Short mmCIF file of C-alpha atoms in Angstrom, two decimals:
data_model
loop_
_atom_site.label_atom_id
_atom_site.label_comp_id
_atom_site.label_asym_id
_atom_site.label_seq_id
_atom_site.Cartn_x
_atom_site.Cartn_y
_atom_site.Cartn_z
CA MET A 74 100.39 -106.52 164.33
CA ALA A 75 102.92 -105.02 166.68
CA ILE A 76 101.62 -103.51 169.89
CA ARG A 77 103.12 -100.17 168.91
CA GLU A 78 101.17 -100.11 165.64
CA THR A 79 97.96 -101.07 167.38
CA PHE A 80 98.55 -98.26 169.85
CA ASP A 81 99.17 -95.83 166.99
CA ILE A 82 95.90 -96.75 165.33
CA LEU A 83 93.83 -96.56 168.48
CA THR A 84 95.32 -93.22 169.47
CA LYS A 85 94.90 -91.58 166.09
CA PRO A 86 93.87 -88.01 166.51
CA ASN A 87 90.30 -87.01 165.80
CA ILE A 88 88.68 -90.41 166.05
CA LYS A 89 84.98 -89.64 166.25
CA VAL A 90 83.48 -93.10 166.49
CA MET A 91 85.01 -96.32 167.69
CA LEU A 92 82.92 -99.47 167.52
CA LYS A 93 84.60 -102.47 169.02
CA GLN A 94 83.86 -105.91 170.29
CA GLU A 95 80.42 -107.08 169.15
CA VAL A 96 80.23 -104.91 166.11
CA THR A 97 76.64 -105.52 165.15
CA ALA A 98 75.08 -104.88 168.53
CA ASN A 99 75.76 -101.17 168.35
CA THR A 100 75.58 -100.57 164.62
CA LYS A 101 72.47 -98.44 164.73
CA ALA A 102 73.66 -96.31 167.63
CA SER A 103 77.06 -95.76 166.05
CA LEU A 104 75.52 -94.89 162.67
CA SER A 105 73.39 -92.34 164.45
CA THR A 106 76.55 -90.80 165.96
CA ILE A 107 78.23 -90.73 162.56
CA LYS A 108 75.22 -89.00 161.03
CA LYS A 109 75.33 -86.33 163.72
CA LEU A 110 79.01 -85.80 162.94
CA LEU A 111 78.36 -85.56 159.21
CA TYR A 112 75.39 -83.23 159.60
CA SER A 113 77.38 -80.98 161.93
CA GLU A 114 80.00 -80.69 159.19
CA GLU A 115 77.27 -79.62 156.76
CA LEU A 116 78.70 -81.90 154.10
CA PRO A 117 76.98 -82.39 150.75
CA VAL A 118 74.23 -84.98 151.05
CA THR A 119 75.94 -87.20 148.48
CA ILE A 120 79.07 -87.49 150.63
CA THR A 121 77.00 -88.07 153.77
CA THR A 122 75.09 -90.89 152.08
CA ALA A 123 78.27 -92.38 150.62
CA ILE A 124 80.03 -92.42 154.00
CA CYS A 125 77.01 -94.04 155.71
CA SER A 126 76.85 -96.60 152.89
CA VAL A 127 80.50 -97.53 153.29
CA TYR A 128 80.20 -97.71 157.08
CA ILE A 129 77.26 -100.11 156.97
CA GLU A 130 78.98 -102.33 154.41
CA LEU A 131 82.17 -102.40 156.50
CA VAL A 132 80.11 -103.47 159.51
CA ASN A 133 78.50 -106.18 157.44
CA ASN A 134 81.87 -107.33 156.20
CA VAL A 135 83.12 -107.75 159.78
CA ARG A 136 79.85 -109.45 160.71
CA MET A 137 80.22 -112.05 157.99
CA HIS A 138 83.95 -112.67 158.05
CA SER A 139 85.24 -112.18 161.57
CA ALA A 140 86.77 -115.39 162.84
CA GLN A 141 86.43 -114.18 166.43
CA ARG A 142 83.00 -114.45 167.95
CA LYS A 143 81.65 -114.05 171.43
CA ARG A 144 78.62 -115.97 170.24
CA ALA A 145 77.57 -117.10 166.77
CA ASP A 146 75.73 -113.82 166.27
CA ALA A 147 78.31 -111.66 168.00
CA PRO A 148 81.32 -111.18 165.73
CA LEU A 149 84.25 -109.27 167.17
CA GLY A 150 86.03 -106.51 165.31
CA LEU A 151 86.93 -102.87 165.37
CA LEU A 152 85.57 -99.98 163.33
CA LEU A 153 86.86 -96.45 163.44
CA VAL A 154 85.55 -93.26 161.91
CA GLY A 155 87.86 -90.31 162.10
CA ARG A 156 88.13 -86.76 160.90
CA ASP A 157 91.45 -85.36 159.71
CA GLU A 158 91.97 -81.85 158.50
CA ASP A 159 90.85 -82.53 154.97
CA SER A 160 89.30 -86.01 155.07
CA ILE A 161 87.01 -88.41 156.85
CA TYR A 162 88.32 -91.94 157.12
CA LEU A 163 86.67 -95.24 157.95
CA GLN A 164 88.70 -98.22 159.05
CA SER A 165 87.71 -101.76 159.88
CA MET A 166 89.84 -104.45 161.50
CA ASN A 167 88.98 -108.05 162.16
CA ILE A 168 90.54 -111.48 162.33
CA VAL A 169 89.85 -113.80 159.38
CA THR A 170 90.82 -117.38 158.76
CA ASN A 171 93.65 -117.76 156.28
CA GLU A 172 91.31 -119.70 153.97
CA LYS A 173 89.40 -116.47 153.35
CA VAL A 174 92.44 -114.30 152.64
CA SER A 175 92.91 -115.27 149.01
CA ASP A 176 89.20 -114.88 148.18
CA ILE A 177 88.85 -111.44 149.78
CA ASP A 178 92.17 -110.31 148.28
CA THR A 179 91.06 -111.34 144.80
CA LYS A 180 87.74 -109.52 145.15
CA LEU A 181 89.27 -106.30 146.47
CA ASN A 182 91.97 -106.36 143.81
CA ARG A 183 89.28 -106.68 141.19
CA MET A 184 87.29 -103.80 142.73
CA ASN A 185 90.35 -101.56 142.78
CA SER A 186 91.16 -102.28 139.14
CA HIS A 187 87.76 -101.11 137.89
CA ILE A 188 86.95 -97.52 137.03
CA LYS A 189 83.76 -96.13 138.59
CA LYS A 190 81.59 -96.68 135.54
CA GLU A 191 82.65 -100.32 135.35
CA LEU A 192 81.92 -100.81 139.05
CA ARG A 193 78.40 -99.49 138.52
CA MET A 194 77.79 -102.02 135.76
CA TYR A 195 79.47 -104.79 137.73
CA TYR A 196 77.25 -104.04 140.75
CA ARG A 197 74.16 -104.32 138.54
CA HIS A 198 75.42 -107.57 137.07
CA ARG A 199 76.07 -109.14 140.48
CA ARG A 200 72.73 -107.90 141.82
CA LYS A 201 70.96 -109.54 138.94
CA PHE A 202 72.66 -112.92 139.09
CA ASP A 203 73.67 -113.51 142.71
CA ASN A 204 71.18 -115.26 144.89
CA PRO A 205 70.30 -113.57 148.20
CA ASN A 206 72.23 -116.01 150.34
CA GLU A 207 75.41 -115.56 148.33
CA GLU A 208 75.30 -111.80 148.14
CA SER A 209 74.48 -111.42 151.79
CA ASP A 210 77.81 -112.95 152.75
CA GLY A 211 79.28 -109.49 152.69
CA ALA A 212 81.90 -110.27 150.08
CA GLY A 213 79.79 -109.63 147.00
CA LEU A 214 77.66 -106.55 146.50
CA GLY A 215 78.88 -104.99 149.73
CA LEU A 216 82.51 -104.80 148.62
CA ILE A 217 81.48 -103.40 145.24
CA GLU A 218 79.37 -100.77 147.01
CA ILE A 219 82.38 -99.76 149.13
CA ALA A 220 84.57 -99.47 146.02
CA LYS A 221 81.87 -97.52 144.17
CA ARG A 222 81.52 -94.93 146.90
CA ALA A 223 85.21 -94.57 147.76
CA LYS A 224 86.92 -91.75 145.90
CA ALA A 225 90.19 -93.67 145.73
CA PRO A 226 91.14 -97.37 145.64
CA VAL A 227 90.29 -99.15 148.88
CA ASP A 228 93.42 -99.53 151.01
CA TYR A 229 93.60 -102.93 152.66
CA GLU A 230 96.05 -105.44 154.03
CA PHE A 231 96.32 -108.83 155.66
CA ARG A 232 98.85 -109.50 158.38
CA ALA A 233 99.67 -112.88 159.84
CA SER A 234 98.16 -113.22 163.29
CA HIS A 235 98.14 -116.40 165.32
CA GLU A 236 98.40 -119.71 163.49
CA GLY A 237 95.83 -120.08 160.73
CA PHE A 238 94.51 -116.53 161.10
CA SER A 239 95.22 -113.05 159.74
CA LEU A 240 94.31 -109.54 160.74
CA PHE A 241 92.32 -107.95 157.91
CA THR A 242 92.25 -104.16 157.74
CA MET A 243 90.37 -101.94 155.30
CA LEU A 244 90.72 -98.18 155.09
CA VAL A 245 88.45 -95.90 153.06
CA VAL A 246 89.20 -92.20 152.92
CA PHE A 247 86.85 -89.45 151.78
CA GLU A 248 88.59 -86.22 150.91
CA ILE A 249 86.58 -83.23 152.07
CA VAL A 250 87.04 -80.23 149.84
CA GLU A 251 85.77 -76.95 151.18
CA GLU A 252 83.69 -75.10 148.64
CA LEU A 253 84.98 -71.58 148.12
CA MET B 119 45.52 -112.49 151.80
CA ASN B 120 46.04 -109.65 154.25
CA VAL B 121 44.37 -106.62 152.72
CA LYS B 122 46.76 -104.31 154.46
CA LEU B 123 50.29 -104.76 155.75
CA GLU B 124 51.73 -101.87 157.71
CA LEU B 125 55.14 -101.90 159.38
CA PRO B 126 56.38 -99.06 161.58
CA LYS B 127 59.57 -97.21 160.76
CA THR B 128 62.60 -98.20 162.83
CA GLU B 129 66.18 -96.94 162.78
CA SER B 130 67.16 -99.60 160.28
CA THR B 131 63.92 -100.40 158.49
CA PRO B 132 61.51 -98.14 156.62
CA TYR B 133 57.85 -97.43 157.21
CA VAL B 134 55.99 -99.85 154.97
CA LEU B 135 52.39 -99.70 153.82
CA LEU B 136 50.97 -102.28 151.44
CA ASP B 137 47.27 -101.81 150.76
CA SER B 138 45.51 -104.09 148.29
CA GLU B 139 42.22 -102.17 148.47
CA LYS B 140 43.90 -98.97 147.38
CA CYS B 141 46.36 -100.84 145.13
CA TYR B 142 49.14 -98.92 146.80
CA MET B 143 52.60 -99.57 148.23
CA THR B 144 55.03 -97.25 149.98
CA PHE B 145 58.46 -97.57 151.62
CA LYS B 146 59.76 -94.59 153.53
CA GLY B 147 62.92 -94.31 155.62
CA GLU B 148 66.17 -96.23 155.78
CA CYS B 149 66.74 -99.89 155.07
CA TYR B 150 69.83 -101.64 156.37
CA SER B 151 68.44 -104.45 158.47
CA GLU B 152 70.93 -107.15 159.39
CA ASN B 153 68.22 -109.72 158.71
CA VAL B 154 67.11 -108.43 155.37
CA ILE B 155 65.46 -111.67 154.25
CA ASP B 156 63.35 -111.78 157.42
CA PHE B 157 62.36 -108.14 157.02
CA PHE B 158 61.21 -108.60 153.42
CA LYS B 159 59.55 -111.98 153.98
CA ASN B 160 56.00 -110.73 154.71
CA ILE B 161 56.36 -108.01 152.10
CA THR B 162 57.22 -110.62 149.48
CA VAL B 163 54.31 -112.83 150.52
CA TRP B 164 51.87 -109.90 150.31
CA LEU B 165 53.22 -108.84 146.93
CA THR B 166 53.07 -112.33 145.45
CA GLU B 167 49.43 -112.69 146.48
CA PHE B 168 48.54 -109.20 145.33
CA LEU B 169 50.14 -109.62 141.91
CA ALA B 170 48.17 -112.83 141.43
CA SER B 171 44.90 -111.03 142.19
CA ASN B 172 42.58 -109.24 139.81
CA PHE B 173 43.83 -105.67 139.87
CA ALA B 174 44.33 -103.13 137.11
CA GLU B 175 46.83 -100.68 138.50
CA LEU B 176 49.36 -100.35 141.31
CA ASP B 177 51.18 -97.27 142.58
CA PHE B 178 54.43 -97.69 144.52
CA ASP B 179 55.97 -94.66 146.23
CA CYS B 180 59.54 -95.43 147.28
CA GLU B 181 61.21 -92.80 149.41
CA LEU B 182 64.33 -94.37 150.88
CA ASP B 183 67.07 -92.15 152.27
CA TYR B 184 69.52 -95.00 152.41
CA PHE B 185 69.63 -98.75 151.86
CA ASN B 186 72.43 -101.31 152.03
CA SER B 187 73.53 -103.74 149.34
CA SER B 188 71.50 -106.65 150.72
CA SER B 189 68.35 -104.53 150.66
CA SER B 190 69.23 -103.42 147.14
CA LYS B 191 68.96 -107.04 146.02
CA MET B 192 65.56 -107.41 147.68
CA LEU B 193 64.33 -104.15 146.16
CA TYR B 194 65.53 -105.33 142.78
CA ASN B 195 63.52 -108.55 143.14
CA ILE B 196 60.40 -106.57 144.08
CA LEU B 197 60.82 -104.26 141.10
CA LEU B 198 61.34 -107.21 138.77
CA ALA B 199 58.11 -108.80 140.01
CA LEU B 200 56.29 -105.52 139.39
CA ASP B 201 57.84 -105.25 135.93
CA GLU B 202 56.75 -108.77 135.06
CA SER B 203 53.22 -107.89 136.12
CA ALA B 204 53.38 -104.79 133.92
CA SER B 205 54.43 -106.98 131.00
CA LYS B 206 51.10 -108.80 131.37
CA GLY B 207 49.08 -105.63 130.95
CA LYS B 208 48.86 -104.29 134.48
CA LYS B 209 49.58 -100.62 134.93
CA ILE B 210 52.45 -100.27 137.40
CA ASN B 211 53.66 -96.84 138.47
CA ILE B 212 56.83 -96.67 140.56
CA ASN B 213 57.80 -93.30 141.97
CA TRP B 214 61.40 -93.08 143.21
CA TYR B 215 61.66 -89.99 145.41
CA VAL B 216 65.13 -88.49 145.85
CA ASP B 217 66.82 -85.40 147.16
CA PRO B 218 67.92 -83.70 143.93
CA GLU B 219 71.40 -83.24 145.39
CA ASN B 220 71.84 -86.85 146.43
CA ASP B 221 73.81 -88.38 143.57
CA VAL B 222 74.00 -91.76 145.34
CA LEU B 223 70.23 -92.25 145.39
CA ILE B 224 69.78 -90.75 141.94
CA GLU B 225 72.31 -93.27 140.62
CA HIS B 226 70.45 -96.14 142.29
CA GLY B 227 67.21 -94.88 140.76
CA GLU B 228 68.72 -94.63 137.29
CA ASP B 229 70.11 -98.15 137.57
CA PHE B 230 66.76 -99.58 138.63
CA GLN B 231 65.04 -97.61 135.89
CA GLU B 232 67.29 -99.14 133.25
CA GLU B 233 66.54 -102.67 134.47
CA LEU B 234 62.79 -102.31 134.00
CA LYS B 235 61.17 -102.73 130.60
CA HIS B 236 57.42 -102.39 131.21
CA ALA B 237 56.63 -100.58 134.46
CA ASN B 238 56.61 -96.79 134.65
CA PHE B 239 59.60 -95.85 136.78
CA ASN B 240 59.68 -92.16 137.63
CA ILE B 241 62.57 -90.49 139.41
CA ILE B 242 61.00 -87.61 141.30
CA HIS B 243 63.07 -84.87 142.89
CA LYS B 244 61.75 -83.95 146.31
CA LEU B 245 61.23 -80.26 146.92
#
């Protein structure tokens, strides 16, 4: 990713939470900050729960797939939560090995092609038949949960980074409609 | 077996009470532990021993405000074990407490409810 684009992302207006470096170490604290933000907005409880759900699954996704680690249990990545005029957005960025690109791309494509009702059934199917070790890799139930809760298809991309690695970005946007 | 297993609520794990004398279980809080298998390990051990014991009825109050997908799998396994016990004649009552305006948790409750064939699974709207 070009330096200019990185700068643009990190200087987006209205970023409320930025979790960087060892993403799991501060998950609880950052979730607490997000909750305060959501409660202060007095959003419907369903949207609040959905946003927290997506945030935690994005963290888990970075945890399981980041190819950059300070230690084995300290994956590096970046998570942003921002508030625009009419939406709240969540964005994750992390480096993945190119071997994982095809697998994640296939899964996200599949998620985005399902309608909500199908995703609900697919989630139940995977929960029933996956074993705990498989589903906890962050690329199974977690991605389905993100797709279920998102109001629109999950926006994502892979960009070539250094040799053998790509930068993986996911963006989930929740439109906030003021009740009249 | 341990008669009683009680775990304090943390930011990422719920308050847990498992009491074999009272034939009662409760989870209350949030559940998104990064080490979900570790968190549920003692709970699973307690439940396995309890379900093998001579009891007639079990009540399980589940009042989770949020849980992640990994915890969902563990909850599903617990509910399946309870349902299997119910299929053998035990009376199992599961009460799923939700905010009536929280469609996410209501949906989870409905999905669990549809998976169970023998246990009583009640979705209860909190006042």
